[in-house]
Structure formats: C-alpha cells, structure tokens
Short mmCIF file of C-alpha atoms in Angstrom, two decimals:
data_model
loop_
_atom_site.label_atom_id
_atom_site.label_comp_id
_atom_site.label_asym_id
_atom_site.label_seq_id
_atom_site.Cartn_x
_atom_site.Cartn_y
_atom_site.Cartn_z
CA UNK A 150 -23.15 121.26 9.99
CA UNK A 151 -23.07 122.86 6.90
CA UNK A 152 -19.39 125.17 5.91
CA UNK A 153 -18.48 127.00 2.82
CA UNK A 154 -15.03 127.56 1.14
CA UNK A 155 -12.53 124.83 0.33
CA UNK A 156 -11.63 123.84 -3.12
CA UNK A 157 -13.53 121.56 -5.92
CA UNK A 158 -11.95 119.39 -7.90
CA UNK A 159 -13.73 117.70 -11.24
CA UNK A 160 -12.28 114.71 -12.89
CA UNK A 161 -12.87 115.02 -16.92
CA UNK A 162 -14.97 112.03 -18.67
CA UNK A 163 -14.02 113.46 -21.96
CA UNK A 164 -11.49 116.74 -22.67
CA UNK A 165 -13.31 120.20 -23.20
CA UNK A 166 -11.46 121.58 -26.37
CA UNK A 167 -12.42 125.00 -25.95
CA UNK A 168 -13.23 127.18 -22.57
CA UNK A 169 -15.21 129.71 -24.63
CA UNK A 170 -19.17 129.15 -22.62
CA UNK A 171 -20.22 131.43 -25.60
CA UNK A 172 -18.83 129.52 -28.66
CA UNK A 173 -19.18 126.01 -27.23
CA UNK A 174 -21.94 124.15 -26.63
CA UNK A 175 -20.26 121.49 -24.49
CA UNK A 176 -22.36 120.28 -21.56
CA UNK A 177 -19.02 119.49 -19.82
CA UNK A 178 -18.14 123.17 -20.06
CA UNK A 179 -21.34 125.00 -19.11
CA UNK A 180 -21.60 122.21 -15.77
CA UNK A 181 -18.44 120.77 -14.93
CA UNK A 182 -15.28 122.93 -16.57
CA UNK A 183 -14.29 126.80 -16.32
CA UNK A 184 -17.97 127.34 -17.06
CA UNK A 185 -19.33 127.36 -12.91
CA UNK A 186 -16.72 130.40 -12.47
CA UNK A 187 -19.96 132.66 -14.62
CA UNK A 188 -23.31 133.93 -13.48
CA UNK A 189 -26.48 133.60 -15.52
CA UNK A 190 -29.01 136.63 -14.97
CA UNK A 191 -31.76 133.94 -14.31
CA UNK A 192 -30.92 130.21 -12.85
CA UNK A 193 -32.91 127.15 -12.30
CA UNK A 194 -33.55 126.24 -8.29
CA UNK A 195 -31.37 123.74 -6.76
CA UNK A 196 -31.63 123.00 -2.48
CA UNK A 197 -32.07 120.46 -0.40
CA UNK A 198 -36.26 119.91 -0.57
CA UNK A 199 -36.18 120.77 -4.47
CA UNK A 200 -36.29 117.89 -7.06
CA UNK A 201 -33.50 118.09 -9.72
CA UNK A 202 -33.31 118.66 -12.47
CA UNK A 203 -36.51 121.23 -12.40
CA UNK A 204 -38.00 124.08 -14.55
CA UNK A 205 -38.18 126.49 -11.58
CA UNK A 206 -36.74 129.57 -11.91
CA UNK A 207 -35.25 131.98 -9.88
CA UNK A 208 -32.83 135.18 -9.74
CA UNK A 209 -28.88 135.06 -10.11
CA UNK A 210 -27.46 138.03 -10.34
CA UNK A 211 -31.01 139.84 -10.44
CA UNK A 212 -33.33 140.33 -7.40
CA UNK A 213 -36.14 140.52 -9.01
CA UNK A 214 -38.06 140.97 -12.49
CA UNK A 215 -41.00 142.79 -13.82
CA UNK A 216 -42.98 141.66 -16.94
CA UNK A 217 -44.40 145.30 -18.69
CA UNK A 218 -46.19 144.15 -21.75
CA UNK A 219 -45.65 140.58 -23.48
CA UNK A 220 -41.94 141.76 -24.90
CA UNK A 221 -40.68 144.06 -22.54
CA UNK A 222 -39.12 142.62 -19.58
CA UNK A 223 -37.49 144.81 -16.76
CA UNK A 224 -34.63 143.19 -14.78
CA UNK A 225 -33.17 144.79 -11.32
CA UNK A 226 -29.82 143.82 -10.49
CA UNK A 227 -28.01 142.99 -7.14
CA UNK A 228 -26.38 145.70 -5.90
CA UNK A 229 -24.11 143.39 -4.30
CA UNK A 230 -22.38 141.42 -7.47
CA UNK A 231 -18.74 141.45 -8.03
CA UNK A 232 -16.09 140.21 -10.65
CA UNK A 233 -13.42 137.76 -9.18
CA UNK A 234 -10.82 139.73 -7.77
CA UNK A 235 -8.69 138.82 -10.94
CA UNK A 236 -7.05 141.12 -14.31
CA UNK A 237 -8.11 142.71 -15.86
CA UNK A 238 -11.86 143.06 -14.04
CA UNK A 239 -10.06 142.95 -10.25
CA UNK A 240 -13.29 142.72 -8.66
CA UNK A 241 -15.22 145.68 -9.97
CA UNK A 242 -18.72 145.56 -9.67
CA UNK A 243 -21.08 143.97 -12.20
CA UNK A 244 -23.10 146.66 -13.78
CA UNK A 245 -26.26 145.76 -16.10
CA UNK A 246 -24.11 147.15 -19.50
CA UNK A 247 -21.69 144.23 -18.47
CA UNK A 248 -24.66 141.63 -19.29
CA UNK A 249 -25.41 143.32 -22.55
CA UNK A 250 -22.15 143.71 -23.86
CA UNK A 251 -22.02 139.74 -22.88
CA UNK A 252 -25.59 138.80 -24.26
CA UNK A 253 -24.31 140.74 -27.01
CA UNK A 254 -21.58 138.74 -28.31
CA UNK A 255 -23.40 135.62 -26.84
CA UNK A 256 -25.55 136.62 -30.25
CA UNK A 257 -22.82 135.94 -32.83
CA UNK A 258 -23.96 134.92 -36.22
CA UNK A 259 -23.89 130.95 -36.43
CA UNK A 260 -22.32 130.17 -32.82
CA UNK A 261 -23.98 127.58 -31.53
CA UNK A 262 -25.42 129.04 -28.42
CA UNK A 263 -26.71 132.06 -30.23
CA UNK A 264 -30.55 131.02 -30.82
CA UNK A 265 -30.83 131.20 -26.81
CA UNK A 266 -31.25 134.52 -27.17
CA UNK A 267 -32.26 135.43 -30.91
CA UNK A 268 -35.48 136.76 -29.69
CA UNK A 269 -33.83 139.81 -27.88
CA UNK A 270 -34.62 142.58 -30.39
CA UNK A 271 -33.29 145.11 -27.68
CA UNK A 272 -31.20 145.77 -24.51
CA UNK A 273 -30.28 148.60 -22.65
CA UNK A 274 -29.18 149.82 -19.43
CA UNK A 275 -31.45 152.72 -17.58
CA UNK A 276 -29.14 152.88 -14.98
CA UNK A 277 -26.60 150.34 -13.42
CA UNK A 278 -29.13 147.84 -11.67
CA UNK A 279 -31.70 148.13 -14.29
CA UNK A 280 -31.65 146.01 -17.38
CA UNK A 281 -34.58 146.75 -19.68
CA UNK A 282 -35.22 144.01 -22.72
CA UNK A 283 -37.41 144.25 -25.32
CA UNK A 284 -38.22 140.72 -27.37
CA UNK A 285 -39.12 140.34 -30.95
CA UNK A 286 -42.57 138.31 -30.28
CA UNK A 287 -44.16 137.17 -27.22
CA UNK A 288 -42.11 134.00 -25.94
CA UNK A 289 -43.23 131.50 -22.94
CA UNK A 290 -39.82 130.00 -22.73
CA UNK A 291 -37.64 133.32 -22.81
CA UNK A 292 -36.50 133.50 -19.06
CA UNK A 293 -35.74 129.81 -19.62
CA UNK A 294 -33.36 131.04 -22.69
CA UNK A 295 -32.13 132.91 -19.80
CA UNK A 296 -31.54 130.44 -17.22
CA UNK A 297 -29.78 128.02 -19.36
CA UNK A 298 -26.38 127.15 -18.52
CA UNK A 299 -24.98 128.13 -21.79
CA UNK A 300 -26.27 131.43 -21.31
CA UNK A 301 -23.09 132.77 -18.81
CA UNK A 302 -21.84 136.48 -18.57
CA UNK A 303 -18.20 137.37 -18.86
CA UNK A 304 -16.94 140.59 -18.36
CA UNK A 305 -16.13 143.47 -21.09
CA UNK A 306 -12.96 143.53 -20.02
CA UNK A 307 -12.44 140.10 -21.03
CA UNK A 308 -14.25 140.14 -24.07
CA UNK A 309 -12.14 143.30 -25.62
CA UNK A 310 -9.01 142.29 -24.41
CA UNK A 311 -9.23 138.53 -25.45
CA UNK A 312 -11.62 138.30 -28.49
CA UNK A 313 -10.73 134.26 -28.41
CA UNK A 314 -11.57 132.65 -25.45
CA UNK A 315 -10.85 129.51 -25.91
CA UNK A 316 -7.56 129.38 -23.71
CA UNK A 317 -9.21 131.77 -21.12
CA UNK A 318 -8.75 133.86 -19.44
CA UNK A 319 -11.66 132.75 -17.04
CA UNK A 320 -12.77 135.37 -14.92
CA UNK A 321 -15.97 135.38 -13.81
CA UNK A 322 -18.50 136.34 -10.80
CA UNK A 323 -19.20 132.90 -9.63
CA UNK A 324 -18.70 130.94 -6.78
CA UNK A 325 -15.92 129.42 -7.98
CA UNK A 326 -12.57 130.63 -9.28
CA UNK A 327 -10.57 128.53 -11.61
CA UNK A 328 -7.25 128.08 -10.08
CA UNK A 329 -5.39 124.72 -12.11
CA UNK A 330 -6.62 122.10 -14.68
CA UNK A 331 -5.48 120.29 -17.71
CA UNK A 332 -8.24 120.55 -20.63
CA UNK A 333 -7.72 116.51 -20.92
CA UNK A 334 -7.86 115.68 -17.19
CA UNK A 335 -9.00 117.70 -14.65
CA UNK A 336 -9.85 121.10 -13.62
CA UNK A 337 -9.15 123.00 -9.62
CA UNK A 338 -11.13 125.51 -8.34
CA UNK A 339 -10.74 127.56 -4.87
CA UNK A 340 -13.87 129.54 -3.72
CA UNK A 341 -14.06 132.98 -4.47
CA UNK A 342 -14.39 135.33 -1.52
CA UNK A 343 -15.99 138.13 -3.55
CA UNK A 344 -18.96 135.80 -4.21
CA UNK A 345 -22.61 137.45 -3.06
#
C-alpha cells in the first residue's frame, strides 16, 4: 500500500558548493540537493509503467498548454499551486508573474543555465493562471528547455530579498521542504503539506 509524507534523506557523493538552481549547473543540485524543493512549469513523466529516463512531457505547475502560431505558446496555470508555508513567501499562491520574474533572472548574461531559455523573446502575464510566451524562432526542443531540471522557479520574494542564493534561503513549491543538511554531507527534507 502506497503512503505519502515522511522525510527524505540524500547522502552527498560529492559537496554542492552553491544552492543557487539558477547559477549552478550541478546535476547534484537540480536532482538530489535543495533543488527538488522547486517546480518546473513543464516536467518529464516518471510512474510506475513509464521507462526512465524518457522525453515525455507533461504539466507541473500548468494544466495544460496551447501552441498559437510556431512562437507563441499559451500556458494555463493550476489554480491550486502554493509556496511552502515558509518567509518570506508563507504559502501564498503561485501566480504566472512569479515564473517570469524567475525565468527572468534564470536569463542572466553568462550563467550557465541561461541558454535554456535564450529563445524566450517575451513573457507576460494576461491574468494570474495565464502565462503567454512568445519565442524568437520556431524551436522543436523549447518545452524540453522547459522541462529541464535546471529550469526551477523560485519566488520574487526570494529573489529581491536575497539577490545571492547560494546559502539559501530555499523556499520553494515542491514536494519537498528542506529542513537540515550540511553542503559536504547530507541534506533532510520533511514533506510539504501545501504541496498540490
């Protein structure tokens, strides 16, 4: 019989110098550190009769998608989604600005994760479900951009408050919450109750 909650605890091969899933590129981060406390608009399928690793995508904090032309993309969000009930978001609702202002900075001249999503030529926020972008060129892979694990969304707060995240602080919308770790041994987590 299958349960949910309990904690999660990851022993470190190798330390993760910097908890910043925008800055750093480290797999160990994005799959196995603070970085499964974010959301990623768009995720790769995982369950029990899938195959993984796989190149099927599906929704994470969308519930659908709508291709208009070949560079304008309409997401709808979950109406459902909620920061972890930590400061400074305290378990606000996500809101489609909150993925802009992240793609945003996820954008930053020479970080390594940047070229993800250097084909976004615009983003912006009909309402507070809808997220409407418009691409540079035409682009097969784009929604994979999107799926990527290096491609997480962290709350304005955090990113106006905290401009370096490489300490933290990790708040995120995950399943997860990070609760105790040491960068050179291990990291705890304890589910998060807000989770969708």
């Amino acid at each position: 019989q299958f349960t949910t909650g309990g904690n999660l605890n990851i022993a470190l091969r190798s330390p993760i110098p910097n908890f910043d899933v925008h800055s750093e590129f480290s797999p160990a981060l994005t799959s196995l550190g603070p970085g499964i406390i974010y959301s990623r608009l768009l995720r790769y399928q995982s369950g029990e009769n899938l195959n993984s690793p796989n190149l099927l995508i599906e929704c994470e904090l969308c519930s659908s998608w709508t291709q208009i032309d070949p560079t304008t993309i309409v997401f709808y969000l979950r109406p459902d989604i909620r920061w972890q009930n930590l400061d400074p978001v305290n378990g606000r609702r996500l809101i489609a600005q909150d993925i802009i202002d992240s793609y945003t900075r996820q954008q930053t001249l020479n970080w390594p994760n940047a070229p993800l999503l250097e084909n976004i030529l615009k983003m912006e926020a009909p309402n507070d479900l809808t997220l409407k972008m418009k691409l540079r060129v035409p682009d097969a892979d784009f929604l994979r951009s999107l799926a990527d694990g290096h491609s997480k969304v962290i709350a304005p707060e955090v990113l106006y408050s905290y401009p370096n995240l490489s300490d933290g602080p990790n708040v995120g919308s995950g399943p997860w919450i990070l609760s105790e770790y040491d960068k050179h041994l291990f990291f705890k987590f304890h589910r998060n109750n807000n989770y969708f």
